[in-house]
């Protein structure tokens, strides 16, 4: 006979009736109810800091976005006019397209390459020099983006290292000012982003592979799985959580890329590398369109929140991990 005890639910009660160990209480609502209200007082200092440094400025940005204001003279009420202007601005539409291209360079390429490298480095764990390779790949994460942009600007210069190498191997016809050419400026900036994010993705995936039970790899070997089949059957499903985290971080980095674009190209040539985050700065501090800049900032905040929620759905649930 199946016994159902109050508060534990049918499944837990059935397990107890079957003679097994008592099912642990589910974390969640019942546990939160037992937390005394005084405990939430400890959160007040952190909430105060968040409110002063984040919520108040965000609220002011929303308020300013409803006005036409150049930053100096009195403002005039515009309602949602600034938001409607954003949709009619061809420069801004091209900026969002450039941001999509940068997502490919900042997120898709680093995640794909890091997965391949992580799988290869896991099978060659005793490969000499693997630790040095990990450090070199992660090094861009600890260097300021301004320094990285300055260094790569020198590499891409007409008399820089890249063109010198192409000249040396007989490819003089390919040489060009990479950051000054309309057709190559955006991919050149994107490749810098790929180089920046690759180390972060690789470190995340190597840490995730370390949490996958070794028994799964041994079982795959017993079944005769090769390297490719083992990767798709064991490694890739075990890295769903790390892939979601890597995509979240890299996509956000692509959408808010400003310092790299500002130092390397300042949005040029023309508007070839202008992205929304650079447009926010340019309109607020160069062209006196503070209302438009705040409206664009609010739109970007909502866009990043939406993308983060969508990517978070890729993360495995607690039931999947059990």
PDB file of C-alpha atoms in Angstrom:
ATOM      1  CA  UNK A   1       0.000   0.000   0.000  1.00  0.00           C
ATOM      2  CA  UNK A   2       1.303   3.365  -0.936  1.00  0.00           C
ATOM      3  CA  UNK A   3       1.422   5.935   1.838  1.00  0.00           C
ATOM      4  CA  UNK A   4       1.250   9.637   1.061  1.00  0.00           C
ATOM      5  CA  UNK A   5       2.376  11.834   3.928  1.00  0.00           C
ATOM      6  CA  UNK A   6       1.407  15.489   4.096  1.00  0.00           C
ATOM      7  CA  UNK A   7       4.100  17.934   3.156  1.00  0.00           C
ATOM      8  CA  UNK A   8       6.281  15.440   1.306  1.00  0.00           C
ATOM      9  CA  UNK A   9       4.206  14.856  -1.817  1.00  0.00           C
ATOM     10  CA  UNK A  10       3.219  11.598  -3.457  1.00  0.00           C
ATOM     11  CA  UNK A  11       6.621  10.609  -4.854  1.00  0.00           C
ATOM     12  CA  UNK A  12       8.512  11.177  -1.624  1.00  0.00           C
ATOM     13  CA  UNK A  13       5.874   9.358   0.353  1.00  0.00           C
ATOM     14  CA  UNK A  14       5.962   6.434  -2.012  1.00  0.00           C
ATOM     15  CA  UNK A  15       9.741   6.163  -1.589  1.00  0.00           C
ATOM     16  CA  UNK A  16       9.364   6.006   2.183  1.00  0.00           C
ATOM     17  CA  UNK A  17       6.680   3.361   1.891  1.00  0.00           C
ATOM     18  CA  UNK A  18       8.973   1.281  -0.281  1.00  0.00           C
ATOM     19  CA  UNK A  19      11.470   0.978   2.538  1.00  0.00           C
ATOM     20  CA  UNK A  20      14.118   3.257   1.032  1.00  0.00           C
ATOM     21  CA  UNK A  21      15.900   6.168   2.659  1.00  0.00           C
ATOM     22  CA  UNK A  22      13.716   9.182   3.448  1.00  0.00           C
ATOM     23  CA  UNK A  23      13.607  11.595   0.540  1.00  0.00           C
ATOM     24  CA  UNK A  24      15.379  14.880   1.285  1.00  0.00           C
ATOM     25  CA  UNK A  25      13.189  17.919   1.554  1.00  0.00           C
ATOM     26  CA  UNK A  26      13.009  19.900  -1.651  1.00  0.00           C
ATOM     27  CA  UNK A  27      14.773  23.234  -1.500  1.00  0.00           C
ATOM     28  CA  UNK A  28      12.548  26.122  -2.329  1.00  0.00           C
ATOM     29  CA  UNK A  29       9.401  27.606  -0.950  1.00  0.00           C
ATOM     30  CA  UNK A  30       9.134  25.545   2.257  1.00  0.00           C
ATOM     31  CA  UNK A  31      12.751  26.267   3.168  1.00  0.00           C
ATOM     32  CA  UNK A  32      12.457  29.968   2.428  1.00  0.00           C
ATOM     33  CA  UNK A  33       9.483  30.225   4.744  1.00  0.00           C
ATOM     34  CA  UNK A  34      11.638  29.166   7.662  1.00  0.00           C
ATOM     35  CA  UNK A  35      14.134  32.005   7.113  1.00  0.00           C
ATOM     36  CA  UNK A  36      13.439  34.663   9.742  1.00  0.00           C
ATOM     37  CA  UNK A  37      12.686  38.083   8.352  1.00  0.00           C
ATOM     38  CA  UNK A  38      15.572  39.566  10.315  1.00  0.00           C
ATOM     39  CA  UNK A  39      17.975  37.688   8.046  1.00  0.00           C
ATOM     40  CA  UNK A  40      16.946  39.863   5.137  1.00  0.00           C
ATOM     41  CA  UNK A  41      18.228  42.912   7.034  1.00  0.00           C
ATOM     42  CA  UNK A  42      21.751  41.717   6.230  1.00  0.00           C
ATOM     43  CA  UNK A  43      20.973  42.319   2.559  1.00  0.00           C
ATOM     44  CA  UNK A  44      20.167  45.970   3.093  1.00  0.00           C
ATOM     45  CA  UNK A  45      23.776  47.296   2.774  1.00  0.00           C
ATOM     46  CA  UNK A  46      24.238  45.476  -0.535  1.00  0.00           C
ATOM     47  CA  UNK A  47      20.837  46.608  -1.771  1.00  0.00           C
ATOM     48  CA  UNK A  48      21.680  50.196  -0.809  1.00  0.00           C
ATOM     49  CA  UNK A  49      24.910  50.064  -2.850  1.00  0.00           C
ATOM     50  CA  UNK A  50      23.081  48.578  -5.845  1.00  0.00           C
ATOM     51  CA  UNK A  51      20.358  51.187  -5.575  1.00  0.00           C
ATOM     52  CA  UNK A  52      22.786  54.140  -5.383  1.00  0.00           C
ATOM     53  CA  UNK A  53      25.222  52.954  -8.050  1.00  0.00           C
ATOM     54  CA  UNK A  54      22.879  51.164 -10.454  1.00  0.00           C
ATOM     55  CA  UNK A  55      19.169  51.692  -9.973  1.00  0.00           C
ATOM     56  CA  UNK A  56      19.239  55.473  -9.409  1.00  0.00           C
ATOM     57  CA  UNK A  57      21.432  56.182 -12.493  1.00  0.00           C
ATOM     58  CA  UNK A  58      19.282  53.804 -14.535  1.00  0.00           C
ATOM     59  CA  UNK A  59      16.151  55.618 -13.411  1.00  0.00           C
ATOM     60  CA  UNK A  60      17.708  58.978 -14.325  1.00  0.00           C
ATOM     61  CA  UNK A  61      18.648  57.612 -17.755  1.00  0.00           C
ATOM     62  CA  UNK A  62      15.045  56.519 -18.317  1.00  0.00           C
ATOM     63  CA  UNK A  63      13.853  59.960 -17.259  1.00  0.00           C
ATOM     64  CA  UNK A  64      16.283  61.816 -19.557  1.00  0.00           C
ATOM     65  CA  UNK A  65      15.386  59.514 -22.453  1.00  0.00           C
ATOM     66  CA  UNK A  66      11.901  61.060 -22.424  1.00  0.00           C
ATOM     67  CA  UNK A  67      13.298  64.548 -23.120  1.00  0.00           C
ATOM     68  CA  UNK A  68      15.169  66.247 -25.925  1.00  0.00           C
ATOM     69  CA  UNK A  69      18.267  67.612 -24.258  1.00  0.00           C
ATOM     70  CA  UNK A  70      21.723  68.639 -25.450  1.00  0.00           C
ATOM     71  CA  UNK A  71      23.219  68.488 -21.974  1.00  0.00           C
ATOM     72  CA  UNK A  72      23.381  72.278 -21.460  1.00  0.00           C
ATOM     73  CA  UNK A  73      20.219  74.134 -22.452  1.00  0.00           C
ATOM     74  CA  UNK A  74      16.766  73.468 -20.954  1.00  0.00           C
ATOM     75  CA  UNK A  75      15.191  70.204 -22.005  1.00  0.00           C
ATOM     76  CA  UNK A  76      11.860  69.746 -23.760  1.00  0.00           C
ATOM     77  CA  UNK A  77       9.411  66.908 -23.308  1.00  0.00           C
ATOM     78  CA  UNK A  78       9.588  64.330 -26.111  1.00  0.00           C
ATOM     79  CA  UNK A  79       7.812  61.328 -24.659  1.00  0.00           C
ATOM     80  CA  UNK A  80       8.749  58.249 -26.632  1.00  0.00           C
ATOM     81  CA  UNK A  81       9.908  60.371 -29.570  1.00  0.00           C
ATOM     82  CA  UNK A  82      13.560  59.587 -28.904  1.00  0.00           C
ATOM     83  CA  UNK A  83      12.772  55.876 -29.013  1.00  0.00           C
ATOM     84  CA  UNK A  84      10.881  56.244 -32.298  1.00  0.00           C
ATOM     85  CA  UNK A  85      13.797  58.212 -33.754  1.00  0.00           C
ATOM     86  CA  UNK A  86      16.133  55.333 -32.962  1.00  0.00           C
ATOM     87  CA  UNK A  87      14.171  53.012 -35.245  1.00  0.00           C
ATOM     88  CA  UNK A  88      14.288  55.533 -38.108  1.00  0.00           C
ATOM     89  CA  UNK A  89      18.031  56.196 -37.846  1.00  0.00           C
ATOM     90  CA  UNK A  90      19.918  54.357 -40.650  1.00  0.00           C
ATOM     91  CA  UNK A  91      23.261  54.807 -38.877  1.00  0.00           C
ATOM     92  CA  UNK A  92      21.895  53.097 -35.802  1.00  0.00           C
ATOM     93  CA  UNK A  93      20.319  50.273 -37.786  1.00  0.00           C
ATOM     94  CA  UNK A  94      23.690  49.578 -39.383  1.00  0.00           C
ATOM     95  CA  UNK A  95      25.206  49.774 -35.889  1.00  0.00           C
ATOM     96  CA  UNK A  96      22.972  46.958 -34.675  1.00  0.00           C
ATOM     97  CA  UNK A  97      23.965  44.896 -37.725  1.00  0.00           C
ATOM     98  CA  UNK A  98      27.606  45.503 -36.839  1.00  0.00           C
ATOM     99  CA  UNK A  99      26.847  44.323 -33.289  1.00  0.00           C
ATOM    100  CA  UNK A 100      25.390  41.095 -34.697  1.00  0.00           C
ATOM    101  CA  UNK A 101      28.579  40.569 -36.704  1.00  0.00           C
ATOM    102  CA  UNK A 102      30.650  41.157 -33.567  1.00  0.00           C
ATOM    103  CA  UNK A 103      28.583  38.532 -31.710  1.00  0.00           C
ATOM    104  CA  UNK A 104      29.819  36.033 -34.273  1.00  0.00           C
ATOM    105  CA  UNK A 105      33.418  37.024 -33.600  1.00  0.00           C
ATOM    106  CA  UNK A 106      33.099  37.506 -29.837  1.00  0.00           C
ATOM    107  CA  UNK A 107      30.893  34.496 -29.052  1.00  0.00           C
ATOM    108  CA  UNK A 108      30.489  31.931 -31.831  1.00  0.00           C
ATOM    109  CA  UNK A 109      34.120  31.649 -32.910  1.00  0.00           C
ATOM    110  CA  UNK A 110      35.682  31.592 -29.387  1.00  0.00           C
ATOM    111  CA  UNK A 111      33.141  29.074 -28.058  1.00  0.00           C
ATOM    112  CA  UNK A 112      33.599  26.769 -31.070  1.00  0.00           C
ATOM    113  CA  UNK A 113      37.399  26.948 -31.058  1.00  0.00           C
ATOM    114  CA  UNK A 114      37.572  26.594 -27.262  1.00  0.00           C
ATOM    115  CA  UNK A 115      35.388  23.470 -27.354  1.00  0.00           C
ATOM    116  CA  UNK A 116      37.713  21.861 -29.881  1.00  0.00           C
ATOM    117  CA  UNK A 117      40.817  22.886 -27.925  1.00  0.00           C
ATOM    118  CA  UNK A 118      39.318  21.722 -24.613  1.00  0.00           C
ATOM    119  CA  UNK A 119      38.455  18.326 -26.080  1.00  0.00           C
ATOM    120  CA  UNK A 120      41.936  17.954 -27.556  1.00  0.00           C
ATOM    121  CA  UNK A 121      43.714  19.121 -24.391  1.00  0.00           C
ATOM    122  CA  UNK A 122      41.664  16.738 -22.258  1.00  0.00           C
ATOM    123  CA  UNK A 123      42.752  13.736 -24.303  1.00  0.00           C
ATOM    124  CA  UNK A 124      46.343  15.006 -24.278  1.00  0.00           C
ATOM    125  CA  UNK A 125      46.404  15.906 -20.588  1.00  0.00           C
ATOM    126  CA  UNK A 126      50.043  14.922 -20.281  1.00  0.00           C
ATOM    127  CA  UNK A 127      51.103  16.861 -23.360  1.00  0.00           C
ATOM    128  CA  UNK A 128      54.241  18.846 -22.633  1.00  0.00           C
ATOM    129  CA  UNK A 129      53.604  22.574 -22.682  1.00  0.00           C
ATOM    130  CA  UNK A 130      49.815  22.308 -22.214  1.00  0.00           C
ATOM    131  CA  UNK A 131      49.922  24.455 -19.065  1.00  0.00           C
ATOM    132  CA  UNK A 132      51.943  27.146 -20.818  1.00  0.00           C
ATOM    133  CA  UNK A 133      49.438  27.114 -23.684  1.00  0.00           C
ATOM    134  CA  UNK A 134      46.555  27.627 -21.243  1.00  0.00           C
ATOM    135  CA  UNK A 135      48.312  30.600 -19.655  1.00  0.00           C
ATOM    136  CA  UNK A 136      49.045  32.188 -23.032  1.00  0.00           C
ATOM    137  CA  UNK A 137      45.453  31.782 -24.195  1.00  0.00           C
ATOM    138  CA  UNK A 138      44.087  33.269 -20.962  1.00  0.00           C
ATOM    139  CA  UNK A 139      46.598  36.143 -20.924  1.00  0.00           C
ATOM    140  CA  UNK A 140      44.399  38.616 -22.906  1.00  0.00           C
ATOM    141  CA  UNK A 141      41.812  38.451 -20.096  1.00  0.00           C
ATOM    142  CA  UNK A 142      44.213  40.058 -17.611  1.00  0.00           C
ATOM    143  CA  UNK A 143      45.426  42.786 -19.984  1.00  0.00           C
ATOM    144  CA  UNK A 144      43.482  46.041 -20.221  1.00  0.00           C
ATOM    145  CA  UNK A 145      41.398  46.262 -23.383  1.00  0.00           C
ATOM    146  CA  UNK A 146      42.912  49.650 -24.186  1.00  0.00           C
ATOM    147  CA  UNK A 147      46.377  48.080 -24.205  1.00  0.00           C
ATOM    148  CA  UNK A 148      45.146  45.229 -26.387  1.00  0.00           C
ATOM    149  CA  UNK A 149      43.507  47.640 -28.826  1.00  0.00           C
ATOM    150  CA  UNK A 150      46.644  49.780 -29.044  1.00  0.00           C
ATOM    151  CA  UNK A 151      48.842  46.750 -29.702  1.00  0.00           C
ATOM    152  CA  UNK A 152      46.545  45.379 -32.394  1.00  0.00           C
ATOM    153  CA  UNK A 153      46.278  48.806 -34.014  1.00  0.00           C
ATOM    154  CA  UNK A 154      50.043  48.685 -34.473  1.00  0.00           C
ATOM    155  CA  UNK A 155      49.781  45.159 -35.893  1.00  0.00           C
ATOM    156  CA  UNK A 156      47.102  46.225 -38.410  1.00  0.00           C
ATOM    157  CA  UNK A 157      48.917  49.451 -39.414  1.00  0.00           C
ATOM    158  CA  UNK A 158      50.021  49.863 -43.072  1.00  0.00           C
ATOM    159  CA  UNK A 159      53.636  49.370 -41.966  1.00  0.00           C
ATOM    160  CA  UNK A 160      52.701  46.934 -39.208  1.00  0.00           C
ATOM    161  CA  UNK A 161      53.629  43.349 -38.504  1.00  0.00           C
ATOM    162  CA  UNK A 162      50.767  41.801 -40.486  1.00  0.00           C
ATOM    163  CA  UNK A 163      51.573  43.582 -43.736  1.00  0.00           C
ATOM    164  CA  UNK A 164      55.302  42.928 -43.233  1.00  0.00           C
ATOM    165  CA  UNK A 165      54.634  39.198 -42.928  1.00  0.00           C
ATOM    166  CA  UNK A 166      52.394  39.227 -46.018  1.00  0.00           C
ATOM    167  CA  UNK A 167      55.118  41.076 -47.936  1.00  0.00           C
ATOM    168  CA  UNK A 168      57.695  38.541 -46.802  1.00  0.00           C
ATOM    169  CA  UNK A 169      55.669  35.598 -48.141  1.00  0.00           C
ATOM    170  CA  UNK A 170      54.940  37.304 -51.480  1.00  0.00           C
ATOM    171  CA  UNK A 171      51.368  38.434 -50.765  1.00  0.00           C
ATOM    172  CA  UNK A 172      51.938  42.140 -51.267  1.00  0.00           C
ATOM    173  CA  UNK A 173      48.677  42.438 -53.235  1.00  0.00           C
ATOM    174  CA  UNK A 174      46.742  41.476 -50.082  1.00  0.00           C
ATOM    175  CA  UNK A 175      48.315  44.121 -47.875  1.00  0.00           C
ATOM    176  CA  UNK A 176      46.184  47.100 -46.899  1.00  0.00           C
ATOM    177  CA  UNK A 177      45.413  49.408 -43.981  1.00  0.00           C
ATOM    178  CA  UNK A 178      43.224  46.809 -42.300  1.00  0.00           C
ATOM    179  CA  UNK A 179      41.472  49.183 -39.895  1.00  0.00           C
ATOM    180  CA  UNK A 180      41.111  51.908 -42.540  1.00  0.00           C
ATOM    181  CA  UNK A 181      39.515  49.756 -45.253  1.00  0.00           C
ATOM    182  CA  UNK A 182      35.712  49.685 -45.356  1.00  0.00           C
ATOM    183  CA  UNK A 183      35.642  45.967 -46.180  1.00  0.00           C
ATOM    184  CA  UNK A 184      38.123  44.766 -43.547  1.00  0.00           C
ATOM    185  CA  UNK A 185      37.743  47.176 -40.609  1.00  0.00           C
ATOM    186  CA  UNK A 186      34.855  45.367 -38.872  1.00  0.00           C
ATOM    187  CA  UNK A 187      36.281  41.820 -39.303  1.00  0.00           C
ATOM    188  CA  UNK A 188      39.646  43.105 -38.086  1.00  0.00           C
ATOM    189  CA  UNK A 189      38.050  44.484 -34.919  1.00  0.00           C
ATOM    190  CA  UNK A 190      36.053  41.274 -34.527  1.00  0.00           C
ATOM    191  CA  UNK A 191      39.162  39.098 -34.679  1.00  0.00           C
ATOM    192  CA  UNK A 192      40.612  41.079 -31.782  1.00  0.00           C
ATOM    193  CA  UNK A 193      37.456  40.230 -29.854  1.00  0.00           C
ATOM    194  CA  UNK A 194      37.845  36.546 -30.727  1.00  0.00           C
ATOM    195  CA  UNK A 195      41.398  36.632 -29.406  1.00  0.00           C
ATOM    196  CA  UNK A 196      40.201  38.324 -26.215  1.00  0.00           C
ATOM    197  CA  UNK A 197      37.401  35.869 -25.422  1.00  0.00           C
ATOM    198  CA  UNK A 198      39.058  32.592 -26.448  1.00  0.00           C
ATOM    199  CA  UNK A 199      41.021  32.168 -23.216  1.00  0.00           C
ATOM    200  CA  UNK A 200      37.976  32.784 -21.030  1.00  0.00           C
ATOM    201  CA  UNK A 201      35.937  30.155 -22.870  1.00  0.00           C
ATOM    202  CA  UNK A 202      38.783  27.652 -22.754  1.00  0.00           C
ATOM    203  CA  UNK A 203      39.255  28.012 -18.996  1.00  0.00           C
ATOM    204  CA  UNK A 204      35.511  27.582 -18.406  1.00  0.00           C
ATOM    205  CA  UNK A 205      35.345  24.442 -20.537  1.00  0.00           C
ATOM    206  CA  UNK A 206      38.438  22.846 -19.001  1.00  0.00           C
ATOM    207  CA  UNK A 207      36.957  23.409 -15.539  1.00  0.00           C
ATOM    208  CA  UNK A 208      33.685  21.886 -16.704  1.00  0.00           C
ATOM    209  CA  UNK A 209      35.371  18.824 -18.173  1.00  0.00           C
ATOM    210  CA  UNK A 210      37.037  18.260 -14.792  1.00  0.00           C
ATOM    211  CA  UNK A 211      33.555  17.883 -13.247  1.00  0.00           C
ATOM    212  CA  UNK A 212      32.385  15.220 -15.719  1.00  0.00           C
ATOM    213  CA  UNK A 213      32.582  11.753 -14.075  1.00  0.00           C
ATOM    214  CA  UNK A 214      35.537   9.790 -15.450  1.00  0.00           C
ATOM    215  CA  UNK A 215      33.329   6.699 -15.505  1.00  0.00           C
ATOM    216  CA  UNK A 216      31.487   8.161 -18.497  1.00  0.00           C
ATOM    217  CA  UNK A 217      34.734   8.431 -20.476  1.00  0.00           C
ATOM    218  CA  UNK A 218      35.748   4.907 -19.469  1.00  0.00           C
ATOM    219  CA  UNK A 219      32.341   3.582 -20.505  1.00  0.00           C
ATOM    220  CA  UNK A 220      32.684   5.357 -23.846  1.00  0.00           C
ATOM    221  CA  UNK A 221      36.084   3.731 -24.389  1.00  0.00           C
ATOM    222  CA  UNK A 222      34.669   0.320 -23.500  1.00  0.00           C
ATOM    223  CA  UNK A 223      31.963   0.863 -26.120  1.00  0.00           C
ATOM    224  CA  UNK A 224      34.682   1.592 -28.667  1.00  0.00           C
ATOM    225  CA  UNK A 225      33.973   5.308 -29.025  1.00  0.00           C
ATOM    226  CA  UNK A 226      36.636   7.327 -30.781  1.00  0.00           C
ATOM    227  CA  UNK A 227      37.663  10.870 -29.991  1.00  0.00           C
ATOM    228  CA  UNK A 228      34.896  12.514 -32.032  1.00  0.00           C
ATOM    229  CA  UNK A 229      32.111  10.252 -30.744  1.00  0.00           C
ATOM    230  CA  UNK A 230      33.349  10.626 -27.179  1.00  0.00           C
ATOM    231  CA  UNK A 231      33.301  14.401 -27.570  1.00  0.00           C
ATOM    232  CA  UNK A 232      29.719  14.544 -28.832  1.00  0.00           C
ATOM    233  CA  UNK A 233      28.383  11.816 -26.503  1.00  0.00           C
ATOM    234  CA  UNK A 234      30.121  12.745 -23.239  1.00  0.00           C
ATOM    235  CA  UNK A 235      31.996  16.042 -23.301  1.00  0.00           C
ATOM    236  CA  UNK A 236      29.537  18.276 -25.149  1.00  0.00           C
ATOM    237  CA  UNK A 237      26.415  17.285 -23.097  1.00  0.00           C
ATOM    238  CA  UNK A 238      28.433  17.666 -19.900  1.00  0.00           C
ATOM    239  CA  UNK A 239      29.392  21.220 -20.807  1.00  0.00           C
ATOM    240  CA  UNK A 240      25.897  22.627 -21.337  1.00  0.00           C
ATOM    241  CA  UNK A 241      26.113  24.796 -18.242  1.00  0.00           C
ATOM    242  CA  UNK A 242      29.590  26.117 -19.084  1.00  0.00           C
ATOM    243  CA  UNK A 243      28.571  26.788 -22.697  1.00  0.00           C
ATOM    244  CA  UNK A 244      25.595  28.828 -21.472  1.00  0.00           C
ATOM    245  CA  UNK A 245      27.856  30.840 -19.156  1.00  0.00           C
ATOM    246  CA  UNK A 246      30.427  31.400 -21.917  1.00  0.00           C
ATOM    247  CA  UNK A 247      27.754  32.503 -24.388  1.00  0.00           C
ATOM    248  CA  UNK A 248      26.253  34.871 -21.826  1.00  0.00           C
ATOM    249  CA  UNK A 249      29.589  36.529 -21.060  1.00  0.00           C
ATOM    250  CA  UNK A 250      30.792  36.750 -24.656  1.00  0.00           C
ATOM    251  CA  UNK A 251      27.502  37.968 -26.140  1.00  0.00           C
ATOM    252  CA  UNK A 252      27.302  40.686 -23.485  1.00  0.00           C
ATOM    253  CA  UNK A 253      30.917  41.613 -24.239  1.00  0.00           C
ATOM    254  CA  UNK A 254      30.046  41.935 -27.938  1.00  0.00           C
ATOM    255  CA  UNK A 255      26.967  44.069 -27.318  1.00  0.00           C
ATOM    256  CA  UNK A 256      28.741  46.467 -24.958  1.00  0.00           C
ATOM    257  CA  UNK A 257      32.027  46.630 -26.888  1.00  0.00           C
ATOM    258  CA  UNK A 258      33.118  50.245 -26.696  1.00  0.00           C
ATOM    259  CA  UNK A 259      36.717  50.641 -25.583  1.00  0.00           C
ATOM    260  CA  UNK A 260      38.062  48.384 -28.328  1.00  0.00           C
ATOM    261  CA  UNK A 261      36.118  50.217 -31.058  1.00  0.00           C
ATOM    262  CA  UNK A 262      36.934  53.639 -29.618  1.00  0.00           C
ATOM    263  CA  UNK A 263      40.688  53.043 -29.470  1.00  0.00           C
ATOM    264  CA  UNK A 264      41.045  51.060 -32.697  1.00  0.00           C
ATOM    265  CA  UNK A 265      38.756  52.861 -35.156  1.00  0.00           C
ATOM    266  CA  UNK A 266      36.479  55.425 -33.397  1.00  0.00           C
ATOM    267  CA  UNK A 267      33.643  53.913 -35.388  1.00  0.00           C
ATOM    268  CA  UNK A 268      35.342  54.457 -38.752  1.00  0.00           C
ATOM    269  CA  UNK A 269      36.127  54.473 -41.525  1.00  0.00           C
ATOM    270  CA  UNK A 270      32.847  56.318 -42.030  1.00  0.00           C
ATOM    271  CA  UNK A 271      30.444  54.289 -39.891  1.00  0.00           C
ATOM    272  CA  UNK A 272      31.921  50.912 -40.856  1.00  0.00           C
ATOM    273  CA  UNK A 273      32.620  49.879 -37.243  1.00  0.00           C
ATOM    274  CA  UNK A 274      30.065  51.997 -35.385  1.00  0.00           C
ATOM    275  CA  UNK A 275      28.183  49.905 -32.816  1.00  0.00           C
ATOM    276  CA  UNK A 276      25.361  50.943 -30.439  1.00  0.00           C
ATOM    277  CA  UNK A 277      27.640  51.326 -27.417  1.00  0.00           C
ATOM    278  CA  UNK A 278      29.911  53.695 -29.364  1.00  0.00           C
ATOM    279  CA  UNK A 279      26.868  55.596 -30.645  1.00  0.00           C
ATOM    280  CA  UNK A 280      25.765  56.157 -27.032  1.00  0.00           C
ATOM    281  CA  UNK A 281      29.082  57.853 -26.255  1.00  0.00           C
ATOM    282  CA  UNK A 282      29.209  59.774 -29.520  1.00  0.00           C
ATOM    283  CA  UNK A 283      25.688  61.181 -29.170  1.00  0.00           C
ATOM    284  CA  UNK A 284      26.034  62.036 -25.491  1.00  0.00           C
ATOM    285  CA  UNK A 285      29.450  63.744 -25.596  1.00  0.00           C
ATOM    286  CA  UNK A 286      30.103  64.761 -29.221  1.00  0.00           C
ATOM    287  CA  UNK A 287      26.824  65.634 -30.927  1.00  0.00           C
ATOM    288  CA  UNK A 288      24.779  66.845 -27.935  1.00  0.00           C
ATOM    289  CA  UNK A 289      21.984  64.273 -28.298  1.00  0.00           C
ATOM    290  CA  UNK A 290      21.812  63.281 -24.653  1.00  0.00           C
ATOM    291  CA  UNK A 291      18.159  62.226 -24.836  1.00  0.00           C
ATOM    292  CA  UNK A 292      18.808  59.940 -27.803  1.00  0.00           C
ATOM    293  CA  UNK A 293      21.881  58.513 -26.062  1.00  0.00           C
ATOM    294  CA  UNK A 294      19.879  57.681 -22.920  1.00  0.00           C
ATOM    295  CA  UNK A 295      17.079  56.119 -24.980  1.00  0.00           C
ATOM    296  CA  UNK A 296      19.627  53.974 -26.782  1.00  0.00           C
ATOM    297  CA  UNK A 297      21.200  53.009 -23.460  1.00  0.00           C
ATOM    298  CA  UNK A 298      17.827  51.884 -22.107  1.00  0.00           C
ATOM    299  CA  UNK A 299      17.172  49.858 -25.260  1.00  0.00           C
ATOM    300  CA  UNK A 300      20.591  48.207 -24.990  1.00  0.00           C
ATOM    301  CA  UNK A 301      19.972  47.367 -21.325  1.00  0.00           C
ATOM    302  CA  UNK A 302      16.681  45.673 -22.158  1.00  0.00           C
ATOM    303  CA  UNK A 303      18.266  43.888 -25.132  1.00  0.00           C
ATOM    304  CA  UNK A 304      21.101  42.515 -23.021  1.00  0.00           C
ATOM    305  CA  UNK A 305      18.668  41.389 -20.312  1.00  0.00           C
ATOM    306  CA  UNK A 306      16.536  39.613 -22.914  1.00  0.00           C
ATOM    307  CA  UNK A 307      19.515  37.876 -24.515  1.00  0.00           C
ATOM    308  CA  UNK A 308      20.779  36.811 -21.082  1.00  0.00           C
ATOM    309  CA  UNK A 309      17.408  35.268 -20.188  1.00  0.00           C
ATOM    310  CA  UNK A 310      17.250  33.407 -23.492  1.00  0.00           C
ATOM    311  CA  UNK A 311      20.761  31.995 -23.112  1.00  0.00           C
ATOM    312  CA  UNK A 312      20.078  31.054 -19.468  1.00  0.00           C
ATOM    313  CA  UNK A 313      17.413  28.648 -20.722  1.00  0.00           C
ATOM    314  CA  UNK A 314      20.253  26.539 -22.168  1.00  0.00           C
ATOM    315  CA  UNK A 315      21.529  25.796 -18.681  1.00  0.00           C
ATOM    316  CA  UNK A 316      20.579  22.347 -17.376  1.00  0.00           C
ATOM    317  CA  UNK A 317      17.985  22.228 -14.641  1.00  0.00           C
ATOM    318  CA  UNK A 318      18.636  20.668 -11.266  1.00  0.00           C
ATOM    319  CA  UNK A 319      16.520  17.670 -12.293  1.00  0.00           C
ATOM    320  CA  UNK A 320      18.773  17.149 -15.355  1.00  0.00           C
ATOM    321  CA  UNK A 321      21.906  17.108 -13.208  1.00  0.00           C
ATOM    322  CA  UNK A 322      20.465  14.542 -10.789  1.00  0.00           C
TER     323      UNK A 322
END
